[in-house]
């Protein structure tokens, strides 16, 4: 929790750079996508999904392995097609949905670094209590 406040675990990427983002992140990680589309009844809805990053040499190759084809129209990135049974289809992507936001994981500090301020605070409390006890005994 505290590490997330100090250092954001994800960075925002323009949806037009989805293929580049897929090429930059590690295999097996996940991208967070914010999607705008319609449900089965035709009502508008916005939702978020986790898109697994498959193995591949480049972002375009990984996009192909996901079974996802996108296009840009009027400054919007839309899903052109999703291969049946692909990881993109299993994640919930469908034809003609708009990709609003892409968030990719960042390189983060070790989470154990957050122990240092905790230990320093603990040491301060111990020092203050020992000083208080020494002043009270005198």
PDB file of C-alpha atoms in Angstrom:
ATOM      1  CA  UNK A   1       0.000   0.000   0.000  1.00  0.00           C
ATOM      2  CA  UNK A   2       2.631   2.541   1.029  1.00  0.00           C
ATOM      3  CA  UNK A   3       4.883   1.602  -1.866  1.00  0.00           C
ATOM      4  CA  UNK A   4       2.019   2.318  -4.282  1.00  0.00           C
ATOM      5  CA  UNK A   5       1.673   5.808  -2.805  1.00  0.00           C
ATOM      6  CA  UNK A   6       5.391   6.531  -3.165  1.00  0.00           C
ATOM      7  CA  UNK A   7       5.907   4.841  -6.544  1.00  0.00           C
ATOM      8  CA  UNK A   8       2.999   4.129  -8.924  1.00  0.00           C
ATOM      9  CA  UNK A   9       3.069   0.471 -10.032  1.00  0.00           C
ATOM     10  CA  UNK A  10       1.683   1.324 -13.505  1.00  0.00           C
ATOM     11  CA  UNK A  11       2.351   3.981 -16.125  1.00  0.00           C
ATOM     12  CA  UNK A  12      -0.244   5.345 -18.542  1.00  0.00           C
ATOM     13  CA  UNK A  13       0.387   4.727 -22.222  1.00  0.00           C
ATOM     14  CA  UNK A  14      -1.603   6.204 -25.120  1.00  0.00           C
ATOM     15  CA  UNK A  15      -3.858   3.501 -26.631  1.00  0.00           C
ATOM     16  CA  UNK A  16      -2.304   4.105 -30.060  1.00  0.00           C
ATOM     17  CA  UNK A  17       0.970   2.727 -28.664  1.00  0.00           C
ATOM     18  CA  UNK A  18      -0.496  -0.613 -27.514  1.00  0.00           C
ATOM     19  CA  UNK A  19       1.844  -2.681 -29.717  1.00  0.00           C
ATOM     20  CA  UNK A  20       4.872  -0.743 -28.476  1.00  0.00           C
ATOM     21  CA  UNK A  21       3.742  -1.222 -24.865  1.00  0.00           C
ATOM     22  CA  UNK A  22       3.395  -4.966 -25.451  1.00  0.00           C
ATOM     23  CA  UNK A  23       6.958  -5.026 -26.778  1.00  0.00           C
ATOM     24  CA  UNK A  24       8.361  -3.131 -23.798  1.00  0.00           C
ATOM     25  CA  UNK A  25       6.924  -5.211 -20.929  1.00  0.00           C
ATOM     26  CA  UNK A  26       8.159  -8.595 -19.729  1.00  0.00           C
ATOM     27  CA  UNK A  27       6.656 -11.898 -20.826  1.00  0.00           C
ATOM     28  CA  UNK A  28       3.962 -13.128 -18.453  1.00  0.00           C
ATOM     29  CA  UNK A  29       3.099  -9.694 -17.071  1.00  0.00           C
ATOM     30  CA  UNK A  30      -0.275  -8.035 -17.599  1.00  0.00           C
ATOM     31  CA  UNK A  31      -1.466  -4.797 -19.152  1.00  0.00           C
ATOM     32  CA  UNK A  32      -4.481  -3.032 -17.671  1.00  0.00           C
ATOM     33  CA  UNK A  33      -6.927  -1.794 -20.282  1.00  0.00           C
ATOM     34  CA  UNK A  34      -9.935   0.488 -19.874  1.00  0.00           C
ATOM     35  CA  UNK A  35     -12.520  -0.400 -22.539  1.00  0.00           C
ATOM     36  CA  UNK A  36     -15.676   1.325 -23.760  1.00  0.00           C
ATOM     37  CA  UNK A  37     -18.219  -0.760 -25.643  1.00  0.00           C
ATOM     38  CA  UNK A  38     -21.636  -2.356 -25.503  1.00  0.00           C
ATOM     39  CA  UNK A  39     -22.899  -5.304 -23.523  1.00  0.00           C
ATOM     40  CA  UNK A  40     -24.890  -8.210 -25.008  1.00  0.00           C
ATOM     41  CA  UNK A  41     -28.133  -6.180 -24.899  1.00  0.00           C
ATOM     42  CA  UNK A  42     -26.620  -3.113 -26.570  1.00  0.00           C
ATOM     43  CA  UNK A  43     -26.295  -0.861 -23.530  1.00  0.00           C
ATOM     44  CA  UNK A  44     -23.127   1.247 -23.334  1.00  0.00           C
ATOM     45  CA  UNK A  45     -20.646   0.208 -20.667  1.00  0.00           C
ATOM     46  CA  UNK A  46     -17.085   0.875 -19.567  1.00  0.00           C
ATOM     47  CA  UNK A  47     -14.970  -1.783 -17.936  1.00  0.00           C
ATOM     48  CA  UNK A  48     -11.388  -2.665 -17.114  1.00  0.00           C
ATOM     49  CA  UNK A  49      -9.600  -5.873 -17.930  1.00  0.00           C
ATOM     50  CA  UNK A  50      -6.215  -7.483 -17.493  1.00  0.00           C
ATOM     51  CA  UNK A  51      -4.585  -8.483 -20.758  1.00  0.00           C
ATOM     52  CA  UNK A  52      -1.878 -11.154 -20.392  1.00  0.00           C
ATOM     53  CA  UNK A  53       1.351 -10.488 -22.280  1.00  0.00           C
ATOM     54  CA  UNK A  54       2.359 -13.554 -24.335  1.00  0.00           C
ATOM     55  CA  UNK A  55       5.887 -14.456 -25.379  1.00  0.00           C
ATOM     56  CA  UNK A  56       7.170 -12.821 -28.523  1.00  0.00           C
ATOM     57  CA  UNK A  57      10.050 -10.910 -30.048  1.00  0.00           C
ATOM     58  CA  UNK A  58       8.146  -7.695 -30.809  1.00  0.00           C
ATOM     59  CA  UNK A  59       4.959  -5.918 -29.824  1.00  0.00           C
ATOM     60  CA  UNK A  60       3.303  -6.696 -33.154  1.00  0.00           C
ATOM     61  CA  UNK A  61       4.080 -10.408 -32.757  1.00  0.00           C
ATOM     62  CA  UNK A  62       2.663 -10.391 -29.223  1.00  0.00           C
ATOM     63  CA  UNK A  63      -0.446  -8.559 -30.446  1.00  0.00           C
ATOM     64  CA  UNK A  64      -0.892 -11.257 -33.090  1.00  0.00           C
ATOM     65  CA  UNK A  65      -0.481 -14.027 -30.479  1.00  0.00           C
ATOM     66  CA  UNK A  66      -3.176 -12.323 -28.405  1.00  0.00           C
ATOM     67  CA  UNK A  67      -5.509 -12.626 -31.388  1.00  0.00           C
ATOM     68  CA  UNK A  68      -6.171  -8.891 -31.413  1.00  0.00           C
ATOM     69  CA  UNK A  69      -6.306  -6.523 -34.372  1.00  0.00           C
ATOM     70  CA  UNK A  70      -6.844  -2.790 -33.788  1.00  0.00           C
ATOM     71  CA  UNK A  71      -7.231   0.297 -35.950  1.00  0.00           C
ATOM     72  CA  UNK A  72      -7.231   4.032 -35.364  1.00  0.00           C
ATOM     73  CA  UNK A  73     -10.130   6.231 -36.438  1.00  0.00           C
ATOM     74  CA  UNK A  74     -10.637   9.868 -35.512  1.00  0.00           C
ATOM     75  CA  UNK A  75      -8.061   9.739 -32.734  1.00  0.00           C
ATOM     76  CA  UNK A  76      -9.698   6.662 -31.178  1.00  0.00           C
ATOM     77  CA  UNK A  77      -8.239   3.168 -31.047  1.00  0.00           C
ATOM     78  CA  UNK A  78     -10.879   0.544 -31.824  1.00  0.00           C
ATOM     79  CA  UNK A  79     -10.810  -3.243 -31.818  1.00  0.00           C
ATOM     80  CA  UNK A  80     -11.071  -4.439 -35.418  1.00  0.00           C
ATOM     81  CA  UNK A  81     -11.223  -8.164 -34.756  1.00  0.00           C
ATOM     82  CA  UNK A  82     -10.630 -10.702 -32.022  1.00  0.00           C
ATOM     83  CA  UNK A  83      -9.715 -14.285 -32.884  1.00  0.00           C
ATOM     84  CA  UNK A  84     -12.130 -16.849 -31.446  1.00  0.00           C
ATOM     85  CA  UNK A  85     -10.690 -18.609 -28.385  1.00  0.00           C
ATOM     86  CA  UNK A  86      -7.701 -16.261 -28.196  1.00  0.00           C
ATOM     87  CA  UNK A  87      -6.382 -14.727 -24.952  1.00  0.00           C
ATOM     88  CA  UNK A  88      -7.942 -11.398 -26.011  1.00  0.00           C
ATOM     89  CA  UNK A  89     -11.358 -13.051 -26.451  1.00  0.00           C
ATOM     90  CA  UNK A  90     -11.026 -14.795 -23.082  1.00  0.00           C
ATOM     91  CA  UNK A  91     -10.169 -11.442 -21.471  1.00  0.00           C
ATOM     92  CA  UNK A  92     -13.454  -9.990 -22.774  1.00  0.00           C
ATOM     93  CA  UNK A  93     -12.473  -7.975 -25.834  1.00  0.00           C
ATOM     94  CA  UNK A  94     -14.943  -7.874 -28.721  1.00  0.00           C
ATOM     95  CA  UNK A  95     -15.296  -6.212 -32.118  1.00  0.00           C
ATOM     96  CA  UNK A  96     -15.756  -2.417 -32.227  1.00  0.00           C
ATOM     97  CA  UNK A  97     -14.847  -1.699 -28.610  1.00  0.00           C
ATOM     98  CA  UNK A  98     -12.819   1.433 -27.917  1.00  0.00           C
ATOM     99  CA  UNK A  99      -9.580   1.211 -25.946  1.00  0.00           C
ATOM    100  CA  UNK A 100      -9.636   4.238 -23.639  1.00  0.00           C
ATOM    101  CA  UNK A 101      -6.542   3.680 -21.525  1.00  0.00           C
ATOM    102  CA  UNK A 102      -3.564   1.343 -21.394  1.00  0.00           C
ATOM    103  CA  UNK A 103      -1.548   0.945 -18.191  1.00  0.00           C
ATOM    104  CA  UNK A 104       1.713  -1.010 -18.207  1.00  0.00           C
ATOM    105  CA  UNK A 105       3.676  -2.210 -15.171  1.00  0.00           C
ATOM    106  CA  UNK A 106       6.765  -0.208 -14.269  1.00  0.00           C
ATOM    107  CA  UNK A 107      10.101  -1.270 -12.852  1.00  0.00           C
ATOM    108  CA  UNK A 108       9.658  -0.834  -9.131  1.00  0.00           C
ATOM    109  CA  UNK A 109      11.913  -0.634  -6.154  1.00  0.00           C
ATOM    110  CA  UNK A 110      12.154  -3.619  -3.865  1.00  0.00           C
ATOM    111  CA  UNK A 111       9.160  -3.693  -1.547  1.00  0.00           C
ATOM    112  CA  UNK A 112      11.494  -4.456   1.362  1.00  0.00           C
ATOM    113  CA  UNK A 113      12.803  -0.872   1.128  1.00  0.00           C
ATOM    114  CA  UNK A 114       9.603   0.220   2.866  1.00  0.00           C
ATOM    115  CA  UNK A 115      10.836  -1.577   5.997  1.00  0.00           C
ATOM    116  CA  UNK A 116      13.580   1.020   6.475  1.00  0.00           C
ATOM    117  CA  UNK A 117      11.236   3.888   7.496  1.00  0.00           C
ATOM    118  CA  UNK A 118       9.369   1.462   9.769  1.00  0.00           C
ATOM    119  CA  UNK A 119      12.557   0.402  11.518  1.00  0.00           C
ATOM    120  CA  UNK A 120      13.665   4.038  11.840  1.00  0.00           C
ATOM    121  CA  UNK A 121      10.332   4.949  13.422  1.00  0.00           C
ATOM    122  CA  UNK A 122      10.625   1.979  15.777  1.00  0.00           C
ATOM    123  CA  UNK A 123      14.171   3.035  16.729  1.00  0.00           C
ATOM    124  CA  UNK A 124      12.942   6.587  17.400  1.00  0.00           C
ATOM    125  CA  UNK A 125      10.189   5.319  19.720  1.00  0.00           C
ATOM    126  CA  UNK A 126      12.654   3.069  21.585  1.00  0.00           C
ATOM    127  CA  UNK A 127      15.126   5.945  21.965  1.00  0.00           C
ATOM    128  CA  UNK A 128      12.405   8.333  23.225  1.00  0.00           C
ATOM    129  CA  UNK A 129      11.101   5.763  25.718  1.00  0.00           C
ATOM    130  CA  UNK A 130      14.585   5.014  27.068  1.00  0.00           C
ATOM    131  CA  UNK A 131      15.281   8.728  27.420  1.00  0.00           C
ATOM    132  CA  UNK A 132      11.959   9.162  29.225  1.00  0.00           C
ATOM    133  CA  UNK A 133      12.724   6.277  31.592  1.00  0.00           C
ATOM    134  CA  UNK A 134      16.211   7.689  32.321  1.00  0.00           C
ATOM    135  CA  UNK A 135      14.765  11.153  33.076  1.00  0.00           C
ATOM    136  CA  UNK A 136      12.049   9.658  35.297  1.00  0.00           C
ATOM    137  CA  UNK A 137      14.553   7.650  37.371  1.00  0.00           C
ATOM    138  CA  UNK A 138      16.787  10.662  38.015  1.00  0.00           C
TER     139      UNK A 138
END
